GROMACS .gro file of C-alpha atoms in nm:
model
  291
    1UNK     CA    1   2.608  -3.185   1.315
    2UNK     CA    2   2.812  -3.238   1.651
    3UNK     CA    3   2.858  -3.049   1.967
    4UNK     CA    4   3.217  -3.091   2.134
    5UNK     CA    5   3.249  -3.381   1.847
    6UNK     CA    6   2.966  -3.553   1.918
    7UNK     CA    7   2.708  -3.598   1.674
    8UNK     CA    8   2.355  -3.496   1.773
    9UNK     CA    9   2.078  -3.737   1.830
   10UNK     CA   10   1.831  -3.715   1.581
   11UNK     CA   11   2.084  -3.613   1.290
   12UNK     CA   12   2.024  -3.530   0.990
   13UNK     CA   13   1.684  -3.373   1.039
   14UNK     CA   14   1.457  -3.198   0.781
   15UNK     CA   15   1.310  -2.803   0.827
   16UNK     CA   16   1.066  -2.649   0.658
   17UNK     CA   17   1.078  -2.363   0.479
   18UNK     CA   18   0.730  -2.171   0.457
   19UNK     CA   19   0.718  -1.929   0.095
   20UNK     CA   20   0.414  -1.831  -0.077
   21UNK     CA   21   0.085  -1.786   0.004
   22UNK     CA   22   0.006  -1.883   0.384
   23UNK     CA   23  -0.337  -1.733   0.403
   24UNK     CA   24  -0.647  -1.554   0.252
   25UNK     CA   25  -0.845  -1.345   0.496
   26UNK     CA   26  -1.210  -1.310   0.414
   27UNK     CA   27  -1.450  -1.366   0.118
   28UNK     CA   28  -1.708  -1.156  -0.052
   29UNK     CA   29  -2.000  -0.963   0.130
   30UNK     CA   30  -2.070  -0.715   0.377
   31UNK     CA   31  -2.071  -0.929   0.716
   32UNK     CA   32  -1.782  -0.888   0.972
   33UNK     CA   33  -1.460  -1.027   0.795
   34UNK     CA   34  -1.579  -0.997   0.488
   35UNK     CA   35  -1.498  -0.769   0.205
   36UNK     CA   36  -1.621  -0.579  -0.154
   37UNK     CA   37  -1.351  -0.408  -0.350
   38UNK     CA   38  -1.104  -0.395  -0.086
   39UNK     CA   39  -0.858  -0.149  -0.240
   40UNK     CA   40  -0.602  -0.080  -0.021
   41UNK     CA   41  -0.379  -0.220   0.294
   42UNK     CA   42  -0.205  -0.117   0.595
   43UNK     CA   43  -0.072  -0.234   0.952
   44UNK     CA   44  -0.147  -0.044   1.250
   45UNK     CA   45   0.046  -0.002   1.601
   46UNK     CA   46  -0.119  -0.300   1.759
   47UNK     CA   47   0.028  -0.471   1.383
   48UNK     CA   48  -0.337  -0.580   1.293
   49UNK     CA   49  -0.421  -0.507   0.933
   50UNK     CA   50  -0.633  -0.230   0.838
   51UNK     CA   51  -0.834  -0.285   0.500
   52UNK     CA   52  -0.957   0.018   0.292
   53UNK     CA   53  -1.285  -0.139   0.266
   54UNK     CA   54  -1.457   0.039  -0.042
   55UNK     CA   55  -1.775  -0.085  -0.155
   56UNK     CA   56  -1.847  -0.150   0.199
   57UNK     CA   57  -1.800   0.221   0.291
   58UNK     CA   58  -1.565   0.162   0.550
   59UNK     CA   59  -1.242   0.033   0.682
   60UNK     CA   60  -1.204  -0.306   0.836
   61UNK     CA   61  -0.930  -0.402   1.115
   62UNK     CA   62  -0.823  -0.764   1.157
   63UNK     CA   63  -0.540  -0.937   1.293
   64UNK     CA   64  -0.251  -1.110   1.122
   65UNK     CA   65  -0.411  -1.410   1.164
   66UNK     CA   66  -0.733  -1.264   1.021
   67UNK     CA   67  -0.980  -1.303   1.320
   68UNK     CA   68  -1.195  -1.023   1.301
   69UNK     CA   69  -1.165  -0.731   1.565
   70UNK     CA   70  -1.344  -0.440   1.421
   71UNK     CA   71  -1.517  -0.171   1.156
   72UNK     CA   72  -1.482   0.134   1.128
   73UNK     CA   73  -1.730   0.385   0.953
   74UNK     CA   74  -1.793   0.772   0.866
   75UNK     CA   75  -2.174   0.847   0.771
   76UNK     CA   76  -2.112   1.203   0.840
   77UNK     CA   77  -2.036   1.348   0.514
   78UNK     CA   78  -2.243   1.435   0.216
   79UNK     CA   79  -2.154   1.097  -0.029
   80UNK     CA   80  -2.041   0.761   0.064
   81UNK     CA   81  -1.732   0.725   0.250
   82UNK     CA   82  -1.506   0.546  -0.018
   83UNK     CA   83  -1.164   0.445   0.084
   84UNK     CA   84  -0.875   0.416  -0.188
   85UNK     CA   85  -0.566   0.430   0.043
   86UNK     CA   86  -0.471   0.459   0.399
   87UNK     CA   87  -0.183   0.568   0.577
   88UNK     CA   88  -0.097   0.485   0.929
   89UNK     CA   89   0.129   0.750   1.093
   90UNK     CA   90   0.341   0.687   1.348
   91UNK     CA   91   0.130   0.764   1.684
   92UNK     CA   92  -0.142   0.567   1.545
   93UNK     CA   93  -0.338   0.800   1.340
   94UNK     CA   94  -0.547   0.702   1.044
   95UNK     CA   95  -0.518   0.906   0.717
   96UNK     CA   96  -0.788   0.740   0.497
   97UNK     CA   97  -0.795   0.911   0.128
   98UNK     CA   98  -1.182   0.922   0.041
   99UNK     CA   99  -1.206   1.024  -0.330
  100UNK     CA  100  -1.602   0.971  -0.320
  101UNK     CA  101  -1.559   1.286  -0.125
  102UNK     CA  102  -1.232   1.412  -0.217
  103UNK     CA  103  -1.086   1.475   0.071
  104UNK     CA  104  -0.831   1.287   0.349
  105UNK     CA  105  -0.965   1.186   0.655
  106UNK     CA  106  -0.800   1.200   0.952
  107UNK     CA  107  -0.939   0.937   1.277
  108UNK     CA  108  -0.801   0.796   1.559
  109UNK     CA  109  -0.841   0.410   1.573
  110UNK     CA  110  -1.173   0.412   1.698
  111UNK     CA  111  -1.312   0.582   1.430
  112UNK     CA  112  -1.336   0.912   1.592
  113UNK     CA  113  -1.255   1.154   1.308
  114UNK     CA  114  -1.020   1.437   1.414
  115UNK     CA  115  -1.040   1.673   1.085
  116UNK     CA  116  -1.104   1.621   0.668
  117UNK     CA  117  -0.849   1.783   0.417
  118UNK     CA  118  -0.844   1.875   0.065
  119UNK     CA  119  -1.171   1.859  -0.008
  120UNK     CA  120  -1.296   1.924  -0.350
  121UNK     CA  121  -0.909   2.006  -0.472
  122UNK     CA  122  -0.782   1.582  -0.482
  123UNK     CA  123  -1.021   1.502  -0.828
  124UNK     CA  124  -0.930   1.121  -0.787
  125UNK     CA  125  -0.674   1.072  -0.577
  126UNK     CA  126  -0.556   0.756  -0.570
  127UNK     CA  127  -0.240   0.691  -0.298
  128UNK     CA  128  -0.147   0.827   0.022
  129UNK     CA  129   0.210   0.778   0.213
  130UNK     CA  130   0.369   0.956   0.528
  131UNK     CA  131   0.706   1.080   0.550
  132UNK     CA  132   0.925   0.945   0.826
  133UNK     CA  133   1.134   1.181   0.819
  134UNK     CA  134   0.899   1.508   0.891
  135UNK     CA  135   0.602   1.342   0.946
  136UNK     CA  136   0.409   1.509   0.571
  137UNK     CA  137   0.173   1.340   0.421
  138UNK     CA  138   0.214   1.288   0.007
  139UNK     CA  139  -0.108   1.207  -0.199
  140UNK     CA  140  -0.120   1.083  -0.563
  141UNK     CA  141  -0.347   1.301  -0.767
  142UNK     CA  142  -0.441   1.053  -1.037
  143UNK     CA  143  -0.652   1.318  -1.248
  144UNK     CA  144  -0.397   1.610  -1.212
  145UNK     CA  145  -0.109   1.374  -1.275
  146UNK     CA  146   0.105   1.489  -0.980
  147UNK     CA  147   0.189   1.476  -0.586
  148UNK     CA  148   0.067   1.704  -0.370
  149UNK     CA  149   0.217   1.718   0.014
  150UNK     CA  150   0.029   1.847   0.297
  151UNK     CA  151   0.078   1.868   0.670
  152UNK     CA  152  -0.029   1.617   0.872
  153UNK     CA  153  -0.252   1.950   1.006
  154UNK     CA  154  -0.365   2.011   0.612
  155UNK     CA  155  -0.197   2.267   0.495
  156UNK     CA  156  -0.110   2.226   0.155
  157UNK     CA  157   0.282   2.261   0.103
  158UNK     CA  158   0.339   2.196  -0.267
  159UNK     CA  159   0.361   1.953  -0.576
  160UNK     CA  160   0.550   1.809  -0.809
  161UNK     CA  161   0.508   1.648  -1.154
  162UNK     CA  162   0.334   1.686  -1.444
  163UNK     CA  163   0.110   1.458  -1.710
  164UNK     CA  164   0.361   1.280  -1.967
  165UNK     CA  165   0.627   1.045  -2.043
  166UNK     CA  166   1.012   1.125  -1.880
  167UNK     CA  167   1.199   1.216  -1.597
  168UNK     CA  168   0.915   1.394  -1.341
  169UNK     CA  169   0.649   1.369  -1.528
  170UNK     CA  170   0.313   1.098  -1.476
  171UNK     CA  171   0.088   0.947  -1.635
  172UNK     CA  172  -0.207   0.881  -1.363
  173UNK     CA  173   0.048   0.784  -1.034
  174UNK     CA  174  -0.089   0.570  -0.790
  175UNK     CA  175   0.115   0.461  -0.472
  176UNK     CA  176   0.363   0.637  -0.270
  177UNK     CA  177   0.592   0.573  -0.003
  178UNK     CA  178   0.868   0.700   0.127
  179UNK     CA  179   1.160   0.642   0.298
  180UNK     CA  180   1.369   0.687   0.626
  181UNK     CA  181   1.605   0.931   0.397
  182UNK     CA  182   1.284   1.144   0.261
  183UNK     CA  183   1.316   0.933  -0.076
  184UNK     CA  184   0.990   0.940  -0.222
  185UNK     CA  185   0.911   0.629  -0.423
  186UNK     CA  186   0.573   0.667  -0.645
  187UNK     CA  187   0.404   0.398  -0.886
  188UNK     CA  188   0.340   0.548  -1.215
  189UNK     CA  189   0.063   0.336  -1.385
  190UNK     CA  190   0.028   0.450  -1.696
  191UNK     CA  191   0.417   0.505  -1.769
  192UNK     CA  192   0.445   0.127  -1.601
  193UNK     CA  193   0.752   0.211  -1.412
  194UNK     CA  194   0.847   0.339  -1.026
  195UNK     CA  195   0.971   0.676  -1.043
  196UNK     CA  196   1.194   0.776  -0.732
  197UNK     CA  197   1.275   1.147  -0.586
  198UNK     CA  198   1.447   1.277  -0.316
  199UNK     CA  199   1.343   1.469  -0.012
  200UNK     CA  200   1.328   1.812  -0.206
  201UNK     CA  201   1.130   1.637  -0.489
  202UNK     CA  202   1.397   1.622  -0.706
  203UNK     CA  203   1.382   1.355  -0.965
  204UNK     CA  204   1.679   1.071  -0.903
  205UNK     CA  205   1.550   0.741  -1.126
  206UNK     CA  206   1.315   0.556  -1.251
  207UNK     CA  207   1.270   0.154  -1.250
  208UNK     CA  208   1.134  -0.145  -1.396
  209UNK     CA  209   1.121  -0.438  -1.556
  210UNK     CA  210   1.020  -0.536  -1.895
  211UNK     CA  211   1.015  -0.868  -1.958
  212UNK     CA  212   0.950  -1.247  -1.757
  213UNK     CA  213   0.843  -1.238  -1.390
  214UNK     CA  214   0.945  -0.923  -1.327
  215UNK     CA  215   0.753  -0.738  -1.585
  216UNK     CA  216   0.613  -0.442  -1.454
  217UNK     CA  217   0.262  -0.325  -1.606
  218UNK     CA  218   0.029  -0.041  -1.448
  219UNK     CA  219   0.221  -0.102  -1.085
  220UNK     CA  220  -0.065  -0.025  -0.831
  221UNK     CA  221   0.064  -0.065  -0.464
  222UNK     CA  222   0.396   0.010  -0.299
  223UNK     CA  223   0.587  -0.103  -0.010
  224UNK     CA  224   0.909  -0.004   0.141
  225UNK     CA  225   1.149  -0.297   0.367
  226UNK     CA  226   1.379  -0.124   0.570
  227UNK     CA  227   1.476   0.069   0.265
  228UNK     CA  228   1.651  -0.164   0.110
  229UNK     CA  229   1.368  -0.358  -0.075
  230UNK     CA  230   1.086  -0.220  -0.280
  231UNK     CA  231   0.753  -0.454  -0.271
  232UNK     CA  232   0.516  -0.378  -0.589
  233UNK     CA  233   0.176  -0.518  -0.712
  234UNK     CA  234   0.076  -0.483  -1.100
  235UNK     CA  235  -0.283  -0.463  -1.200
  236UNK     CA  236  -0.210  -0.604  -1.583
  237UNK     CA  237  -0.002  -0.879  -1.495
  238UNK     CA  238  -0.158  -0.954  -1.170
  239UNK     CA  239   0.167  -1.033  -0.958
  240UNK     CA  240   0.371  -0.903  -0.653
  241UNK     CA  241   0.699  -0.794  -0.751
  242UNK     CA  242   1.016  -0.751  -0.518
  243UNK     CA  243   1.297  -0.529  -0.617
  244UNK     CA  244   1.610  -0.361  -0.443
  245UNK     CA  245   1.583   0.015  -0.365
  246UNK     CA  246   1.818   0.073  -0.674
  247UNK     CA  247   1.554  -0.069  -0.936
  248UNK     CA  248   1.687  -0.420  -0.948
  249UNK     CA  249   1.466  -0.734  -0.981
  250UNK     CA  250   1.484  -0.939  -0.724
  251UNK     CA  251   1.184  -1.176  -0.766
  252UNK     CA  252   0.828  -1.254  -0.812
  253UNK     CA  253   0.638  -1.308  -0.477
  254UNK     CA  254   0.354  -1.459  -0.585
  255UNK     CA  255   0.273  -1.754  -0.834
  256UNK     CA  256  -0.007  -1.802  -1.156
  257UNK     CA  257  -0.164  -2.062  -0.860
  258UNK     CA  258  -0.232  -1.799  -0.635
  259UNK     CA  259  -0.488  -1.652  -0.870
  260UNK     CA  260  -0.416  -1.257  -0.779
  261UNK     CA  261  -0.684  -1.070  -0.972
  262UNK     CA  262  -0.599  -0.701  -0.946
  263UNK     CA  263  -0.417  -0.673  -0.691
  264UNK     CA  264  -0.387  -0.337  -0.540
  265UNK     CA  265  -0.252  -0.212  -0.171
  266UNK     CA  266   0.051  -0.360  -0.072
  267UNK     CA  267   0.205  -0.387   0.295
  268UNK     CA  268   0.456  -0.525   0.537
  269UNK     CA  269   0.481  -0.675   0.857
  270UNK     CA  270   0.787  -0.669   1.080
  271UNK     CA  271   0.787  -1.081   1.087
  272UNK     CA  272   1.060  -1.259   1.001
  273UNK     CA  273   1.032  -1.365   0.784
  274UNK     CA  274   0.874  -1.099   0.596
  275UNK     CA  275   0.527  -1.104   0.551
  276UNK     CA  276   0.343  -0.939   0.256
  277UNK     CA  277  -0.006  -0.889   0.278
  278UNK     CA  278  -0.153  -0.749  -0.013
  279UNK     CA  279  -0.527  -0.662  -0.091
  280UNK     CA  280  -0.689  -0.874  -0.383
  281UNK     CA  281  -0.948  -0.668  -0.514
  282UNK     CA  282  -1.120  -0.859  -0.761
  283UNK     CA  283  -1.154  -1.113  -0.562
  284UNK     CA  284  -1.243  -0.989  -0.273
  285UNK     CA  285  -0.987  -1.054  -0.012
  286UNK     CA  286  -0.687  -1.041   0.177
  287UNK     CA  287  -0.398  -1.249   0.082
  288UNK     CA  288  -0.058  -1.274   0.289
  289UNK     CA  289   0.270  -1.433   0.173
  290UNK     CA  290   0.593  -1.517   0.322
  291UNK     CA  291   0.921  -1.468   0.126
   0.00000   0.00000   0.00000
């Protein structure tokens, strides 16, 4: 390497490049910074993560780094606050889908809860995603093998699919999200495959992969890259898969060394590179990886 055609001192040199696993946040138990069946991931304004804590009842907030900053918990209502998903809107609110109760709850980040929706009508919900576009919230409705969208007020707007095998139809979906362009991207477990709308609910395509690193069995968690890239954890084959927006494989994020044992939520942070921090349920913790 030379500048003005003179070589620079200390040529040729060697970088590093970080891929993989760079950290696990937290172990089992019920202490600060530690976890039980954490389910479900997300990153907040102040881009800590926010951990759908479930068999601790509660959510947990730590920073990228995974120093502990704080817990969040709802005692008010008439079973155990149990957290399966949670969706961070864009002014900061929590949407935390409580299927112990079967309901959303809505909270600012302090835990102050603003108002609880579609109670006793969400039997096992199972994912919850925003739109960017006009701000409505989509759910997963694992036992009535559909979406449902709501309001970010409530109000129940509509849903689409149905149970089975085929273009619109589900067999117990489980993440959503959606994208800039209103194109709703939903992990369908059972039918082991990501089925893709558009903004009217529409179907467009369906994805996955059958075979080597990038097979694709009961997909769990979904993530969304500046809609070009598609981030999705599998329960059976315990891996994080990365695919482009049009269904192609692009690679396997994780490795058999990490040890992933049902891995579940899935989300992003705006590092560069890319970080993917994804919620290992089974055992009990937070892993991040850069790719």
């Amino acid at each position: 390497m030379t500048i003005g055609d003179q070589p620079i001192p200390g040529c040729p040199v060697i970088i590093p490049v970080i891929k993989g696993l760079v950290k696990t946040i937290g172990s089992q138990g019920s202490a600060e910074g530690q976890y039980s069946y954490p389910w479900s991931v997300a990153i907040n304004k102040d881009r800590d993560i926010v951990t759908a804590d479930r068999d601790n009842n509660r959510l947990q907030i730590t920073s990228r780094e995974g120093k502990f900053k704080k817990i969040l918990e709802f005692k008010q209502f008439e079973k155990p606050f149990k957290p399966c998903d949670i969706a961070i809107s864009s002014d900061n609110t929590y949407y935390s889908l409580d299927d112990n109760n079967k309901q959303v709850v809505v909270s600012d980040e302090n835990g102050h809860v603003i108002r609880c929706f579609g109670q006793n009508e969400l039997e096992k919900p199972r994912g919850i995603g925003i739109s960017p576009v006009d701000g409505n919230v989509y759910v997963t409705y694992w036992g009535g093998h559909c979406v449902r969208v709501y309001t970010q007020h409530g109000k129940y707007l509509r849903s689409f699919g149905s149970e089975g095998k085929g273009q619109g139809k589900f067999s117990f979906p489980c993440g959503v999200v959606i994208s800039s362009t209103g194109m709703v991207f939903v992990a369908d477990s059972d039918n082991h495959c990501i089925q893709v709308f558009n903004a009217d609910d529409q179907y467009l395509y369906s994805f996955d992969c059958k075979s080597g690193d990038g097979k694709m069995r009961c997909p769990g968690g979904i993530a969304i890259e500046n809609d070009k890239y598609i981030y999705v954890t599998t329960v059976i084959n315990k891996s994080v898969l990365k695919f482009e927006s049009s269904g192609k494989f692009v690679c396997r994020i994780d490795s058999d060394s990490d040890r992933l044992d049902r891995p579940t939520g899935i989300a992003l942070t705006d590092n560069v590179p890319c970080r993917v921090v994804v919620a290992d349920t089974y055992n009990d913790c937070i892993k991040v990886f850069v790719q």
